Amino acid sequence: MTVADGWLEGLGEEGRQLASPVVRLLLTEAPRLAVTVQQGMLAFGPFRYRYASGRSGESALLTLAVRKHGLSLYVNCVEDGRYLLATHLPNLGKVRAGISCLRFRRLSELDDAAFRNLIRAAAVSRGGGQVDGEK
């Protein structure tokens, strides 16, 4: 059993039905990323970070969570001084998003090609980084 299979098994039936197609797509579009579980979420491309202040921790390029009202995909990548999600968001469809969090109920809500492009771009990124305007 893979890490992703184990994580899916731990979800309730509704969560498993929502998350399974997204997990399959993430595994297909980013096959080289290591998969772990971080804080109950499925993490793709884990990495350690350290701020100039010395604070450090663990994150992942992409992290999938099942929430009460759907799915959250955290895209912890910076490209050219902007959060990667911000550059791809206009093409993704009618979804809700924060700075680095994409929220949706079903995979069908997303533009398929745009979502695949986002995943592939995240898979080749170096993860977090300096965002223009942040110190």
PDB file of C-alpha atoms in Angstrom:
ATOM      1  CA  MET A   1       0.000   0.000   0.000  1.00  0.00           C
ATOM      2  CA  THR A   2       1.368   3.418  -0.943  1.00  0.00           C
ATOM      3  CA  VAL A   3       1.364   6.479   1.312  1.00  0.00           C
ATOM      4  CA  ALA A   4      -1.409   7.978  -0.837  1.00  0.00           C
ATOM      5  CA  ASP A   5      -3.514   4.794  -0.579  1.00  0.00           C
ATOM      6  CA  GLY A   6      -3.091   4.727   3.185  1.00  0.00           C
ATOM      7  CA  TRP A   7      -4.087   8.380   3.489  1.00  0.00           C
ATOM      8  CA  LEU A   8      -7.170   7.839   1.323  1.00  0.00           C
ATOM      9  CA  GLU A   9      -8.160   4.778   3.394  1.00  0.00           C
ATOM     10  CA  GLY A  10      -8.126   6.959   6.506  1.00  0.00           C
ATOM     11  CA  LEU A  11     -10.754   9.300   5.077  1.00  0.00           C
ATOM     12  CA  GLY A  12     -14.480   8.817   5.351  1.00  0.00           C
ATOM     13  CA  GLU A  13     -16.349   7.643   2.278  1.00  0.00           C
ATOM     14  CA  GLU A  14     -17.316  11.149   1.153  1.00  0.00           C
ATOM     15  CA  GLY A  15     -13.775  12.480   1.609  1.00  0.00           C
ATOM     16  CA  ARG A  16     -12.335   9.511  -0.254  1.00  0.00           C
ATOM     17  CA  GLN A  17     -14.713  10.079  -3.194  1.00  0.00           C
ATOM     18  CA  LEU A  18     -13.751  13.753  -3.382  1.00  0.00           C
ATOM     19  CA  ALA A  19     -10.010  13.285  -2.929  1.00  0.00           C
ATOM     20  CA  SER A  20      -9.310  10.135  -4.979  1.00  0.00           C
ATOM     21  CA  PRO A  21      -9.513  11.750  -8.441  1.00  0.00           C
ATOM     22  CA  VAL A  22      -7.328  14.649  -7.313  1.00  0.00           C
ATOM     23  CA  VAL A  23      -4.744  12.310  -5.786  1.00  0.00           C
ATOM     24  CA  ARG A  24      -4.614  10.258  -8.995  1.00  0.00           C
ATOM     25  CA  LEU A  25      -4.098  13.438 -11.019  1.00  0.00           C
ATOM     26  CA  LEU A  26      -1.353  14.682  -8.698  1.00  0.00           C
ATOM     27  CA  LEU A  27       0.423  11.333  -8.917  1.00  0.00           C
ATOM     28  CA  THR A  28       0.108  11.342 -12.722  1.00  0.00           C
ATOM     29  CA  GLU A  29       1.267  14.921 -13.296  1.00  0.00           C
ATOM     30  CA  ALA A  30       3.998  14.975 -10.637  1.00  0.00           C
ATOM     31  CA  PRO A  31       5.259  11.383 -10.526  1.00  0.00           C
ATOM     32  CA  ARG A  32       8.759  12.255  -9.293  1.00  0.00           C
ATOM     33  CA  LEU A  33       7.601  14.040  -6.144  1.00  0.00           C
ATOM     34  CA  ALA A  34       7.946  12.115  -2.905  1.00  0.00           C
ATOM     35  CA  VAL A  35       4.645  11.646  -1.090  1.00  0.00           C
ATOM     36  CA  THR A  36       4.278  11.913   2.689  1.00  0.00           C
ATOM     37  CA  VAL A  37       1.624  12.786   5.229  1.00  0.00           C
ATOM     38  CA  GLN A  38       2.141  16.076   7.063  1.00  0.00           C
ATOM     39  CA  GLN A  39      -0.284  17.129   9.773  1.00  0.00           C
ATOM     40  CA  GLY A  40      -2.970  14.838   8.404  1.00  0.00           C
ATOM     41  CA  MET A  41      -2.641  16.177   4.848  1.00  0.00           C
ATOM     42  CA  LEU A  42      -1.183  14.426   1.802  1.00  0.00           C
ATOM     43  CA  ALA A  43       2.053  16.203   0.899  1.00  0.00           C
ATOM     44  CA  PHE A  44       3.830  16.050  -2.460  1.00  0.00           C
ATOM     45  CA  GLY A  45       7.459  17.165  -2.677  1.00  0.00           C
ATOM     46  CA  PRO A  46       8.297  17.677   1.001  1.00  0.00           C
ATOM     47  CA  PHE A  47      11.098  20.110   1.847  1.00  0.00           C
ATOM     48  CA  ARG A  48      12.623  21.806   4.869  1.00  0.00           C
ATOM     49  CA  TYR A  49      12.779  25.567   5.084  1.00  0.00           C
ATOM     50  CA  ARG A  50      14.705  28.024   7.215  1.00  0.00           C
ATOM     51  CA  TYR A  51      13.942  31.715   7.554  1.00  0.00           C
ATOM     52  CA  ALA A  52      16.638  34.358   8.070  1.00  0.00           C
ATOM     53  CA  SER A  53      15.413  34.562  11.683  1.00  0.00           C
ATOM     54  CA  GLY A  54      16.506  30.945  12.160  1.00  0.00           C
ATOM     55  CA  ARG A  55      12.981  29.548  12.381  1.00  0.00           C
ATOM     56  CA  SER A  56      12.669  26.344  10.393  1.00  0.00           C
ATOM     57  CA  GLY A  57      10.088  23.716   9.597  1.00  0.00           C
ATOM     58  CA  GLU A  58       8.720  21.325   7.033  1.00  0.00           C
ATOM     59  CA  SER A  59       6.406  22.002   4.130  1.00  0.00           C
ATOM     60  CA  ALA A  60       5.691  20.544   0.713  1.00  0.00           C
ATOM     61  CA  LEU A  61       5.320  21.878  -2.796  1.00  0.00           C
ATOM     62  CA  LEU A  62       1.711  20.666  -2.910  1.00  0.00           C
ATOM     63  CA  THR A  63      -0.418  19.631   0.054  1.00  0.00           C
ATOM     64  CA  LEU A  64      -3.946  18.236  -0.244  1.00  0.00           C
ATOM     65  CA  ALA A  65      -6.450  18.452   2.592  1.00  0.00           C
ATOM     66  CA  VAL A  66     -10.043  17.304   2.862  1.00  0.00           C
ATOM     67  CA  ARG A  67     -12.082  19.972   4.623  1.00  0.00           C
ATOM     68  CA  LYS A  68     -15.693  20.225   5.741  1.00  0.00           C
ATOM     69  CA  HIS A  69     -16.766  22.005   2.559  1.00  0.00           C
ATOM     70  CA  GLY A  70     -14.485  20.357   0.011  1.00  0.00           C
ATOM     71  CA  LEU A  71     -10.806  20.163  -0.824  1.00  0.00           C
ATOM     72  CA  SER A  72      -7.920  22.532  -0.227  1.00  0.00           C
ATOM     73  CA  LEU A  73      -4.740  22.330  -2.270  1.00  0.00           C
ATOM     74  CA  TYR A  74      -1.875  24.333  -0.821  1.00  0.00           C
ATOM     75  CA  VAL A  75       0.634  25.389  -3.482  1.00  0.00           C
ATOM     76  CA  ASN A  76       3.761  26.398  -1.591  1.00  0.00           C
ATOM     77  CA  CYS A  77       5.784  27.637  -4.530  1.00  0.00           C
ATOM     78  CA  VAL A  78       7.116  30.986  -5.647  1.00  0.00           C
ATOM     79  CA  GLU A  79       7.947  31.849  -9.242  1.00  0.00           C
ATOM     80  CA  ASP A  80       9.514  35.145 -10.312  1.00  0.00           C
ATOM     81  CA  GLY A  81       8.677  36.753  -6.968  1.00  0.00           C
ATOM     82  CA  ARG A  82       4.983  35.768  -7.044  1.00  0.00           C
ATOM     83  CA  TYR A  83       3.093  32.893  -5.564  1.00  0.00           C
ATOM     84  CA  LEU A  84       2.697  30.251  -8.262  1.00  0.00           C
ATOM     85  CA  LEU A  85      -1.026  29.932  -7.604  1.00  0.00           C
ATOM     86  CA  ALA A  86      -1.522  33.647  -8.337  1.00  0.00           C
ATOM     87  CA  THR A  87      -0.026  33.276 -11.806  1.00  0.00           C
ATOM     88  CA  HIS A  88      -2.248  30.283 -12.669  1.00  0.00           C
ATOM     89  CA  LEU A  89      -5.449  31.312 -10.898  1.00  0.00           C
ATOM     90  CA  PRO A  90      -7.089  33.259 -13.768  1.00  0.00           C
ATOM     91  CA  ASN A  91      -7.179  30.086 -15.893  1.00  0.00           C
ATOM     92  CA  LEU A  92      -8.370  27.595 -13.279  1.00  0.00           C
ATOM     93  CA  GLY A  93     -12.099  28.299 -13.444  1.00  0.00           C
ATOM     94  CA  LYS A  94     -14.596  29.436 -10.838  1.00  0.00           C
ATOM     95  CA  VAL A  95     -12.757  28.454  -7.672  1.00  0.00           C
ATOM     96  CA  ARG A  96     -11.987  30.089  -4.348  1.00  0.00           C
ATOM     97  CA  ALA A  97      -8.403  30.842  -3.490  1.00  0.00           C
ATOM     98  CA  GLY A  98      -6.188  32.474  -0.925  1.00  0.00           C
ATOM     99  CA  ILE A  99      -2.577  33.464  -1.405  1.00  0.00           C
ATOM    100  CA  SER A 100      -1.373  29.892  -1.774  1.00  0.00           C
ATOM    101  CA  CYS A 101      -4.530  27.851  -1.163  1.00  0.00           C
ATOM    102  CA  LEU A 102      -6.917  26.652  -3.848  1.00  0.00           C
ATOM    103  CA  ARG A 103     -10.331  25.565  -2.523  1.00  0.00           C
ATOM    104  CA  PHE A 104     -12.805  23.543  -4.562  1.00  0.00           C
ATOM    105  CA  ARG A 105     -15.481  20.914  -4.064  1.00  0.00           C
ATOM    106  CA  ARG A 106     -14.821  18.675  -7.066  1.00  0.00           C
ATOM    107  CA  LEU A 107     -12.144  18.244  -9.660  1.00  0.00           C
ATOM    108  CA  SER A 108     -14.750  19.011 -12.335  1.00  0.00           C
ATOM    109  CA  GLU A 109     -14.894  22.639 -11.095  1.00  0.00           C
ATOM    110  CA  LEU A 110     -11.358  23.205 -12.354  1.00  0.00           C
ATOM    111  CA  ASP A 111     -10.203  23.724 -15.904  1.00  0.00           C
ATOM    112  CA  ASP A 112      -8.402  20.434 -16.544  1.00  0.00           C
ATOM    113  CA  ALA A 113      -5.536  21.778 -18.678  1.00  0.00           C
ATOM    114  CA  ALA A 114      -4.911  24.758 -16.385  1.00  0.00           C
ATOM    115  CA  PHE A 115      -4.902  22.560 -13.278  1.00  0.00           C
ATOM    116  CA  ARG A 116      -2.461  20.114 -14.870  1.00  0.00           C
ATOM    117  CA  ASN A 117      -0.205  23.046 -15.822  1.00  0.00           C
ATOM    118  CA  LEU A 118      -0.257  24.286 -12.230  1.00  0.00           C
ATOM    119  CA  ILE A 119       0.701  20.860 -10.877  1.00  0.00           C
ATOM    120  CA  ARG A 120       3.530  20.430 -13.393  1.00  0.00           C
ATOM    121  CA  ALA A 121       4.865  23.939 -12.665  1.00  0.00           C
ATOM    122  CA  ALA A 122       4.816  23.232  -8.919  1.00  0.00           C
ATOM    123  CA  ALA A 123       6.567  19.896  -9.438  1.00  0.00           C
ATOM    124  CA  VAL A 124       9.582  21.561 -11.045  1.00  0.00           C
ATOM    125  CA  SER A 125       9.723  24.564  -8.709  1.00  0.00           C
ATOM    126  CA  ARG A 126      12.095  24.909  -5.800  1.00  0.00           C
ATOM    127  CA  GLY A 127       9.272  25.466  -3.346  1.00  0.00           C
ATOM    128  CA  GLY A 128       8.905  28.432  -1.092  1.00  0.00           C
ATOM    129  CA  GLY A 129      10.983  31.474  -1.721  1.00  0.00           C
ATOM    130  CA  GLN A 130      11.031  35.214  -1.370  1.00  0.00           C
ATOM    131  CA  VAL A 131       7.846  36.877  -2.523  1.00  0.00           C
ATOM    132  CA  ASP A 132       8.171  40.434  -3.824  1.00  0.00           C
ATOM    133  CA  GLY A 133       7.243  42.804  -1.024  1.00  0.00           C
ATOM    134  CA  GLU A 134       7.878  40.285   1.785  1.00  0.00           C
ATOM    135  CA  LYS A 135      10.817  40.612   4.135  1.00  0.00           C
TER     136      LYS A 135
END
